[in-house]
Amino acid sequence: KGMMQVKGLAVGYGNGSVPLHSNIDIEVNEGEFICLLGPNGAGKSTLIKTLAGFLKPIQGDVFFNGCSLKQLSESDRSKLVSVVLTDRLQVPNLTVFELVALGRTPYTGFFGKLTPEDVELVNNAISRVGLANYRHKPIDKMSDGERQKAMIAKALVQETPFIILDEPTAFLDLPAKLEIMQLLKRLSCEHGRGILLSTHDLEMALQIADKIWLLAQGRKLQVGIPEDLVLSN
Ligand code: ADP
Ligand code: ADP
């Protein structure tokens, strides 16, 4: 009865192709902070995109609060899980404010109007990720790190119980990386959000994760606590 449950999942690309990973059975509970750890090419992005509903499972299913991903409408899914991917965004004309405000569309509808509360939420999130001075800057004029922060702010205003992030610190320098990780950690500790993020940074995962999902090419996904990983080294 975890908030996210994964049952018999196989992930990969294309019909009839050999899955990259199969027989994945895992879950995420309220307030859990999970790092999906593995070297480049292990299949982290593939698993993340499948859990987020952007890639169809080859087998098995993913459940959010008991609802099958296959049966959730896009707007219902957006109220349960927010997703931050590293893929370059194709939204050239948006400002930071407009991008972050998109996180409210599951509630307002695409053509809905932001309430004053929505506007405040958006502005607060922008400040929390350190972009207060860039509110009206077009995101295609920003650095990768700044864009990443804007995406995280968008996830914050979506106010979902669950947040999935693919390599959220990939483009950030060390101070920004620590800030973002602390912010995410607080979201799980104080607000009970389930956080799943992928990384190839073992040290960071050891420091911050409640649980580590270890993924390596051609191996079954392993779940452990950071202490297990240290001891088995
Ligand atoms: P990258 O090239 O993506 O930066 P690295 O070359 O730094 O990755 O390899 C480190 C990887 O080794 C970690 O991401 C992790 O997946 C793997 N690893 C580290 N410790 C263990 C362990 N105890 N058991 C299995 N795999 C481990
Ligand atoms: P990671 O995120 O751990 O670096 P990925 O999930 O990006 O790993 O990649 C895992 C494997 O899937 C790689 O061999 C990669 O080449 C392959 N792959 C990634 N994207 C696609 C795609 N769109 N179509 C086919 N194969 C892909």
mmCIF file of C-alpha atoms and ligand atoms in Angstrom:
data_model
loop_
_atom_site.group_PDB
_atom_site.id
_atom_site.type_symbol
_atom_site.label_atom_id
_atom_site.label_comp_id
_atom_site.label_asym_id
_atom_site.label_seq_id
_atom_site.Cartn_x
_atom_site.Cartn_y
_atom_site.Cartn_z
ATOM 1 C CA LYS A 1 0.000 0.000 0.000
ATOM 2 C CA GLY A 2 2.847 2.319 -0.856
ATOM 3 C CA MET A 3 1.953 5.555 -2.562
ATOM 4 C CA MET A 4 3.679 4.272 -5.659
ATOM 5 C CA GLN A 5 3.792 0.566 -6.428
ATOM 6 C CA VAL A 6 5.548 -1.108 -9.321
ATOM 7 C CA LYS A 7 4.492 -4.642 -10.189
ATOM 8 C CA GLY A 8 6.218 -7.004 -12.606
ATOM 9 C CA LEU A 9 7.463 -4.099 -14.656
ATOM 10 C CA ALA A 10 9.569 -4.566 -17.781
ATOM 11 C CA VAL A 11 10.984 -1.472 -19.481
ATOM 12 C CA GLY A 12 12.578 -0.865 -22.847
ATOM 13 C CA TYR A 13 11.989 0.433 -26.350
ATOM 14 C CA GLY A 14 9.866 -0.872 -29.188
ATOM 15 C CA ASN A 15 7.453 -3.729 -29.645
ATOM 16 C CA GLY A 16 8.805 -7.221 -29.160
ATOM 17 C CA SER A 17 12.283 -5.988 -28.324
ATOM 18 C CA VAL A 18 14.211 -7.432 -25.417
ATOM 19 C CA PRO A 19 13.482 -5.364 -22.293
ATOM 20 C CA LEU A 20 16.390 -3.458 -20.773
ATOM 21 C CA HIS A 21 15.082 -4.475 -17.347
ATOM 22 C CA SER A 22 12.284 -6.772 -16.271
ATOM 23 C CA ASN A 23 10.565 -8.233 -13.197
ATOM 24 C CA ILE A 24 10.859 -4.958 -11.334
ATOM 25 C CA ASP A 25 8.817 -4.945 -8.114
ATOM 26 C CA ILE A 26 9.345 -1.871 -5.983
ATOM 27 C CA GLU A 27 7.421 0.724 -4.040
ATOM 28 C CA VAL A 28 7.745 4.210 -2.654
ATOM 29 C CA ASN A 29 6.051 5.280 0.563
ATOM 30 C CA GLU A 30 4.990 8.645 1.867
ATOM 31 C CA GLY A 31 7.944 10.858 2.735
ATOM 32 C CA GLU A 32 10.503 8.457 1.299
ATOM 33 C CA PHE A 33 13.538 9.826 -0.481
ATOM 34 C CA ILE A 34 14.836 7.357 -3.031
ATOM 35 C CA CYS A 35 17.890 7.595 -5.246
ATOM 36 C CA LEU A 36 17.999 5.484 -8.376
ATOM 37 C CA LEU A 37 21.722 4.952 -8.701
ATOM 38 C CA GLY A 38 23.601 3.574 -11.643
ATOM 39 C CA PRO A 39 26.289 4.386 -14.182
ATOM 40 C CA ASN A 40 25.506 6.043 -17.512
ATOM 41 C CA GLY A 41 23.628 3.732 -19.848
ATOM 42 C CA ALA A 42 22.257 1.562 -17.040
ATOM 43 C CA GLY A 43 18.689 2.455 -17.977
ATOM 44 C CA LYS A 44 17.842 5.045 -15.314
ATOM 45 C CA SER A 45 16.140 7.466 -17.707
ATOM 46 C CA THR A 46 14.226 4.626 -19.300
ATOM 47 C CA LEU A 47 12.887 3.465 -15.934
ATOM 48 C CA ILE A 48 12.145 7.038 -14.807
ATOM 49 C CA LYS A 49 10.220 7.805 -18.007
ATOM 50 C CA THR A 50 8.229 4.591 -17.652
ATOM 51 C CA LEU A 51 7.344 5.310 -14.024
ATOM 52 C CA ALA A 52 6.348 8.827 -15.045
ATOM 53 C CA GLY A 53 3.992 7.484 -17.713
ATOM 54 C CA PHE A 54 5.951 8.902 -20.667
ATOM 55 C CA LEU A 55 7.040 5.508 -21.927
ATOM 56 C CA LYS A 56 4.778 2.449 -22.169
ATOM 57 C CA PRO A 57 5.797 -0.521 -20.033
ATOM 58 C CA ILE A 58 6.671 -3.653 -22.003
ATOM 59 C CA GLN A 59 5.084 -5.580 -19.138
ATOM 60 C CA GLY A 60 3.594 -4.918 -15.732
ATOM 61 C CA ASP A 61 2.111 -1.769 -14.300
ATOM 62 C CA VAL A 62 2.684 1.224 -12.053
ATOM 63 C CA PHE A 63 0.161 2.329 -9.425
ATOM 64 C CA PHE A 64 -0.171 5.725 -7.767
ATOM 65 C CA ASN A 65 -2.316 5.607 -4.627
ATOM 66 C CA GLY A 66 -3.756 2.362 -5.965
ATOM 67 C CA CYS A 67 -4.640 3.730 -9.406
ATOM 68 C CA SER A 68 -3.106 2.049 -12.420
ATOM 69 C CA LEU A 69 -1.058 4.360 -14.605
ATOM 70 C CA LYS A 70 -2.852 2.806 -17.580
ATOM 71 C CA GLN A 71 -6.179 4.075 -16.319
ATOM 72 C CA LEU A 72 -5.177 7.534 -15.155
ATOM 73 C CA SER A 73 -6.021 10.460 -17.395
ATOM 74 C CA GLU A 74 -3.166 12.856 -18.030
ATOM 75 C CA SER A 75 -4.664 15.480 -15.746
ATOM 76 C CA ASP A 76 -5.260 12.974 -12.923
ATOM 77 C CA ARG A 77 -1.709 11.725 -13.287
ATOM 78 C CA SER A 78 -0.453 15.317 -13.121
ATOM 79 C CA LYS A 79 -2.127 15.711 -9.757
ATOM 80 C CA LEU A 80 -0.322 12.652 -8.381
ATOM 81 C CA VAL A 81 3.147 12.903 -9.827
ATOM 82 C CA SER A 82 5.304 15.743 -11.099
ATOM 83 C CA VAL A 83 8.203 14.930 -13.350
ATOM 84 C CA VAL A 84 11.462 16.737 -14.041
ATOM 85 C CA LEU A 85 13.407 15.412 -17.028
ATOM 86 C CA THR A 86 16.687 16.646 -18.439
ATOM 87 C CA ASP A 87 15.471 16.629 -22.033
ATOM 88 C CA ARG A 88 15.669 20.091 -23.512
ATOM 89 C CA LEU A 89 12.327 21.828 -23.338
ATOM 90 C CA GLN A 90 10.519 22.784 -26.507
ATOM 91 C CA VAL A 91 8.804 25.852 -25.119
ATOM 92 C CA PRO A 92 10.921 28.702 -26.523
ATOM 93 C CA ASN A 93 8.641 31.629 -25.826
ATOM 94 C CA LEU A 94 7.904 31.086 -22.156
ATOM 95 C CA THR A 95 9.296 33.169 -19.345
ATOM 96 C CA VAL A 96 10.297 31.550 -16.065
ATOM 97 C CA PHE A 97 7.013 32.687 -14.542
ATOM 98 C CA GLU A 98 4.984 31.221 -17.408
ATOM 99 C CA LEU A 99 6.847 27.928 -17.300
ATOM 100 C CA VAL A 100 6.410 27.526 -13.558
ATOM 101 C CA ALA A 101 2.744 28.532 -13.824
ATOM 102 C CA LEU A 102 2.231 25.568 -16.165
ATOM 103 C CA GLY A 103 2.541 23.472 -13.014
ATOM 104 C CA ARG A 104 -0.911 24.786 -12.024
ATOM 105 C CA THR A 105 -2.687 23.691 -15.230
ATOM 106 C CA PRO A 106 -3.871 20.361 -13.754
ATOM 107 C CA TYR A 107 -5.973 22.518 -11.422
ATOM 108 C CA THR A 108 -6.834 25.549 -13.540
ATOM 109 C CA GLY A 109 -7.089 23.850 -16.943
ATOM 110 C CA PHE A 110 -5.004 24.973 -19.904
ATOM 111 C CA PHE A 111 -7.013 28.083 -20.549
ATOM 112 C CA GLY A 112 -7.908 28.674 -16.941
ATOM 113 C CA LYS A 113 -6.972 31.800 -15.097
ATOM 114 C CA LEU A 114 -4.483 31.809 -12.248
ATOM 115 C CA THR A 115 -6.030 32.885 -8.961
ATOM 116 C CA PRO A 116 -4.090 35.334 -6.756
ATOM 117 C CA GLU A 117 -3.201 32.268 -4.637
ATOM 118 C CA ASP A 118 -1.792 30.521 -7.717
ATOM 119 C CA VAL A 119 0.300 33.590 -8.532
ATOM 120 C CA GLU A 120 1.651 33.700 -4.993
ATOM 121 C CA LEU A 121 2.455 29.995 -5.086
ATOM 122 C CA VAL A 122 4.298 30.417 -8.381
ATOM 123 C CA ASN A 123 6.287 33.405 -7.142
ATOM 124 C CA ASN A 124 7.198 31.630 -3.901
ATOM 125 C CA ALA A 125 8.421 28.565 -5.764
ATOM 126 C CA ILE A 126 10.519 30.734 -8.085
ATOM 127 C CA SER A 127 12.113 32.401 -5.054
ATOM 128 C CA ARG A 128 12.733 29.085 -3.321
ATOM 129 C CA VAL A 129 14.841 27.793 -6.189
ATOM 130 C CA GLY A 130 16.752 31.080 -6.307
ATOM 131 C CA LEU A 131 15.353 32.555 -9.526
ATOM 132 C CA ALA A 132 13.507 35.549 -8.051
ATOM 133 C CA ASN A 133 15.452 37.977 -10.250
ATOM 134 C CA TYR A 134 14.773 35.997 -13.423
ATOM 135 C CA ARG A 135 10.995 35.841 -13.179
ATOM 136 C CA HIS A 136 10.426 37.462 -16.580
ATOM 137 C CA LYS A 137 13.421 36.061 -18.388
ATOM 138 C CA PRO A 138 12.690 33.758 -21.356
ATOM 139 C CA ILE A 139 13.803 30.269 -20.423
ATOM 140 C CA ASP A 140 15.552 29.698 -23.742
ATOM 141 C CA LYS A 141 17.949 32.482 -22.720
ATOM 142 C CA MET A 142 18.889 30.750 -19.480
ATOM 143 C CA SER A 143 21.691 28.381 -18.603
ATOM 144 C CA ASP A 144 21.025 24.653 -18.232
ATOM 145 C CA GLY A 145 21.261 24.968 -14.457
ATOM 146 C CA GLU A 146 18.801 27.855 -14.310
ATOM 147 C CA ARG A 147 16.391 25.996 -16.550
ATOM 148 C CA GLN A 148 16.696 22.976 -14.285
ATOM 149 C CA LYS A 149 15.809 25.113 -11.272
ATOM 150 C CA ALA A 150 12.783 26.507 -13.125
ATOM 151 C CA MET A 151 11.627 22.952 -13.846
ATOM 152 C CA ILE A 152 11.938 22.097 -10.173
ATOM 153 C CA ALA A 153 9.878 25.170 -9.257
ATOM 154 C CA LYS A 154 7.227 23.963 -11.714
ATOM 155 C CA ALA A 155 7.181 20.607 -9.919
ATOM 156 C CA LEU A 156 6.792 22.407 -6.576
ATOM 157 C CA VAL A 157 3.666 24.310 -7.620
ATOM 158 C CA GLN A 158 2.132 21.148 -8.981
ATOM 159 C CA GLU A 159 1.778 20.110 -5.320
ATOM 160 C CA THR A 160 1.779 16.402 -6.030
ATOM 161 C CA PRO A 161 2.379 13.790 -3.331
ATOM 162 C CA PHE A 162 5.101 12.340 -5.495
ATOM 163 C CA ILE A 163 8.001 13.865 -7.472
ATOM 164 C CA ILE A 164 10.208 12.063 -10.000
ATOM 165 C CA LEU A 165 13.410 13.681 -11.240
ATOM 166 C CA ASP A 166 15.937 12.467 -13.787
ATOM 167 C CA GLU A 167 19.457 13.625 -12.865
ATOM 168 C CA PRO A 168 18.148 16.867 -11.306
ATOM 169 C CA THR A 169 21.602 18.159 -10.443
ATOM 170 C CA ALA A 170 23.313 17.244 -13.710
ATOM 171 C CA PHE A 171 23.909 20.821 -14.853
ATOM 172 C CA LEU A 172 24.322 22.486 -11.476
ATOM 173 C CA ASP A 173 27.484 23.674 -9.776
ATOM 174 C CA LEU A 174 28.179 22.449 -6.260
ATOM 175 C CA PRO A 175 26.424 25.213 -4.259
ATOM 176 C CA ALA A 176 23.309 25.022 -6.460
ATOM 177 C CA LYS A 177 23.389 21.244 -6.250
ATOM 178 C CA LEU A 178 23.443 21.292 -2.442
ATOM 179 C CA GLU A 179 20.642 23.866 -2.331
ATOM 180 C CA ILE A 180 18.395 21.841 -4.601
ATOM 181 C CA MET A 181 19.091 18.595 -2.757
ATOM 182 C CA GLN A 182 18.312 20.232 0.588
ATOM 183 C CA LEU A 183 15.115 21.636 -0.830
ATOM 184 C CA LEU A 184 14.058 18.201 -2.082
ATOM 185 C CA LYS A 185 15.028 16.583 1.212
ATOM 186 C CA ARG A 186 12.850 19.065 3.113
ATOM 187 C CA LEU A 187 9.953 18.283 0.806
ATOM 188 C CA SER A 188 10.157 14.643 1.791
ATOM 189 C CA CYS A 189 10.889 15.131 5.513
ATOM 190 C CA GLU A 190 8.548 18.007 6.274
ATOM 191 C CA HIS A 191 5.855 17.670 3.656
ATOM 192 C CA GLY A 192 5.765 13.887 3.296
ATOM 193 C CA ARG A 193 6.356 13.935 -0.444
ATOM 194 C CA GLY A 194 7.719 10.784 -2.010
ATOM 195 C CA ILE A 195 10.843 11.713 -3.962
ATOM 196 C CA LEU A 196 12.521 9.533 -6.558
ATOM 197 C CA LEU A 197 15.554 10.871 -8.358
ATOM 198 C CA SER A 198 18.140 9.286 -10.587
ATOM 199 C CA THR A 199 21.812 10.021 -10.238
ATOM 200 C CA HIS A 200 25.194 8.498 -10.934
ATOM 201 C CA ASP A 201 26.599 10.338 -7.908
ATOM 202 C CA LEU A 202 27.180 7.597 -5.349
ATOM 203 C CA GLU A 203 28.373 9.960 -2.632
ATOM 204 C CA MET A 204 25.298 12.154 -2.878
ATOM 205 C CA ALA A 205 22.980 9.154 -2.849
ATOM 206 C CA LEU A 206 24.687 7.760 0.245
ATOM 207 C CA GLN A 207 24.274 11.073 2.039
ATOM 208 C CA ILE A 208 20.706 11.865 1.206
ATOM 209 C CA ALA A 209 18.700 8.752 0.312
ATOM 210 C CA ASP A 210 16.441 6.771 2.635
ATOM 211 C CA LYS A 211 16.685 3.957 0.127
ATOM 212 C CA ILE A 212 18.852 3.293 -2.875
ATOM 213 C CA TRP A 213 17.693 1.497 -5.981
ATOM 214 C CA LEU A 214 20.812 0.185 -7.654
ATOM 215 C CA LEU A 215 20.597 -0.324 -11.403
ATOM 216 C CA ALA A 216 23.278 -1.834 -13.588
ATOM 217 C CA GLN A 217 23.093 -3.105 -17.154
ATOM 218 C CA GLY A 218 21.931 -6.716 -17.361
ATOM 219 C CA ARG A 219 21.316 -7.018 -13.627
ATOM 220 C CA LYS A 220 18.178 -7.128 -11.548
ATOM 221 C CA LEU A 221 17.384 -3.882 -9.796
ATOM 222 C CA GLN A 222 18.496 -4.067 -6.162
ATOM 223 C CA VAL A 223 16.984 -2.176 -3.274
ATOM 224 C CA GLY A 224 18.895 -1.317 -0.136
ATOM 225 C CA ILE A 225 19.539 1.333 2.450
ATOM 226 C CA PRO A 226 22.733 3.406 2.113
ATOM 227 C CA GLU A 227 24.356 1.468 4.982
ATOM 228 C CA ASP A 228 23.925 -1.816 3.055
ATOM 229 C CA LEU A 229 25.725 -0.329 0.083
ATOM 230 C CA VAL A 230 28.664 0.857 2.157
ATOM 231 C CA LEU A 231 29.037 -2.485 3.909
ATOM 232 C CA SER A 232 28.910 -4.472 0.672
ATOM 233 C CA ASN A 233 31.619 -2.353 -0.949
HETATM 234 P P1 ADP B 1 29.406 7.517 -14.288
HETATM 235 O O1 ADP B 1 30.346 7.132 -15.389
HETATM 236 O O2 ADP B 1 27.964 7.445 -14.706
HETATM 237 O O3 ADP B 1 29.760 8.764 -13.571
HETATM 238 P P2 ADP B 1 30.887 5.966 -12.442
HETATM 239 O O4 ADP B 1 31.919 5.576 -13.442
HETATM 240 O O5 ADP B 1 31.180 7.051 -11.442
HETATM 241 O O6 ADP B 1 29.506 6.348 -13.189
HETATM 242 O O7 ADP B 1 30.490 4.631 -11.677
HETATM 243 C C1 ADP B 1 29.998 4.662 -10.373
HETATM 244 C C2 ADP B 1 28.890 3.692 -10.363
HETATM 245 O O8 ADP B 1 29.264 2.451 -9.795
HETATM 246 C C3 ADP B 1 27.779 4.158 -9.472
HETATM 247 O O9 ADP B 1 26.900 5.002 -10.137
HETATM 248 C C4 ADP B 1 27.093 2.890 -9.104
HETATM 249 O O10 ADP B 1 26.059 2.569 -10.006
HETATM 250 C C5 ADP B 1 28.146 1.847 -9.222
HETATM 251 N N1 ADP B 1 28.412 1.368 -7.850
HETATM 252 C C6 ADP B 1 29.009 2.035 -6.872
HETATM 253 N N2 ADP B 1 29.067 1.329 -5.733
HETATM 254 C C7 ADP B 1 28.473 0.154 -6.015
HETATM 255 C C8 ADP B 1 28.206 -1.038 -5.248
HETATM 256 N N3 ADP B 1 28.526 -1.152 -3.968
HETATM 257 N N4 ADP B 1 27.601 -2.064 -5.864
HETATM 258 C C9 ADP B 1 27.264 -1.963 -7.158
HETATM 259 N N5 ADP B 1 27.488 -0.889 -7.923
HETATM 260 C C10 ADP B 1 28.082 0.172 -7.367
HETATM 261 P P1 ADP B 2 20.847 6.085 -18.150
HETATM 262 O O1 ADP B 2 19.766 7.055 -17.913
HETATM 263 O O2 ADP B 2 21.098 5.184 -16.974
HETATM 264 O O3 ADP B 2 22.110 6.721 -18.616
HETATM 265 P P2 ADP B 2 19.217 5.299 -20.416
HETATM 266 O O4 ADP B 2 17.931 4.845 -19.867
HETATM 267 O O5 ADP B 2 19.305 6.672 -20.982
HETATM 268 O O6 ADP B 2 20.361 5.084 -19.313
HETATM 269 O O7 ADP B 2 19.689 4.316 -21.556
HETATM 270 C C1 ADP B 2 19.646 2.910 -21.390
HETATM 271 C C2 ADP B 2 19.791 2.248 -22.754
HETATM 272 O O8 ADP B 2 18.652 2.515 -23.538
HETATM 273 C C3 ADP B 2 21.002 2.749 -23.522
HETATM 274 O O9 ADP B 2 21.618 1.625 -24.113
HETATM 275 C C4 ADP B 2 20.409 3.640 -24.571
HETATM 276 O O10 ADP B 2 21.168 3.636 -25.735
HETATM 277 C C5 ADP B 2 19.054 3.022 -24.805
HETATM 278 N N1 ADP B 2 18.065 4.034 -25.249
HETATM 279 C C6 ADP B 2 17.841 5.239 -24.683
HETATM 280 N N2 ADP B 2 16.861 5.897 -25.327
HETATM 281 C C7 ADP B 2 16.450 5.094 -26.332
HETATM 282 C C8 ADP B 2 15.467 5.199 -27.363
HETATM 283 N N3 ADP B 2 14.692 6.289 -27.498
HETATM 284 N N4 ADP B 2 15.337 4.156 -28.214
HETATM 285 C C9 ADP B 2 16.098 3.062 -28.111
HETATM 286 N N5 ADP B 2 17.048 2.886 -27.169
HETATM 287 C C10 ADP B 2 17.234 3.892 -26.286
#
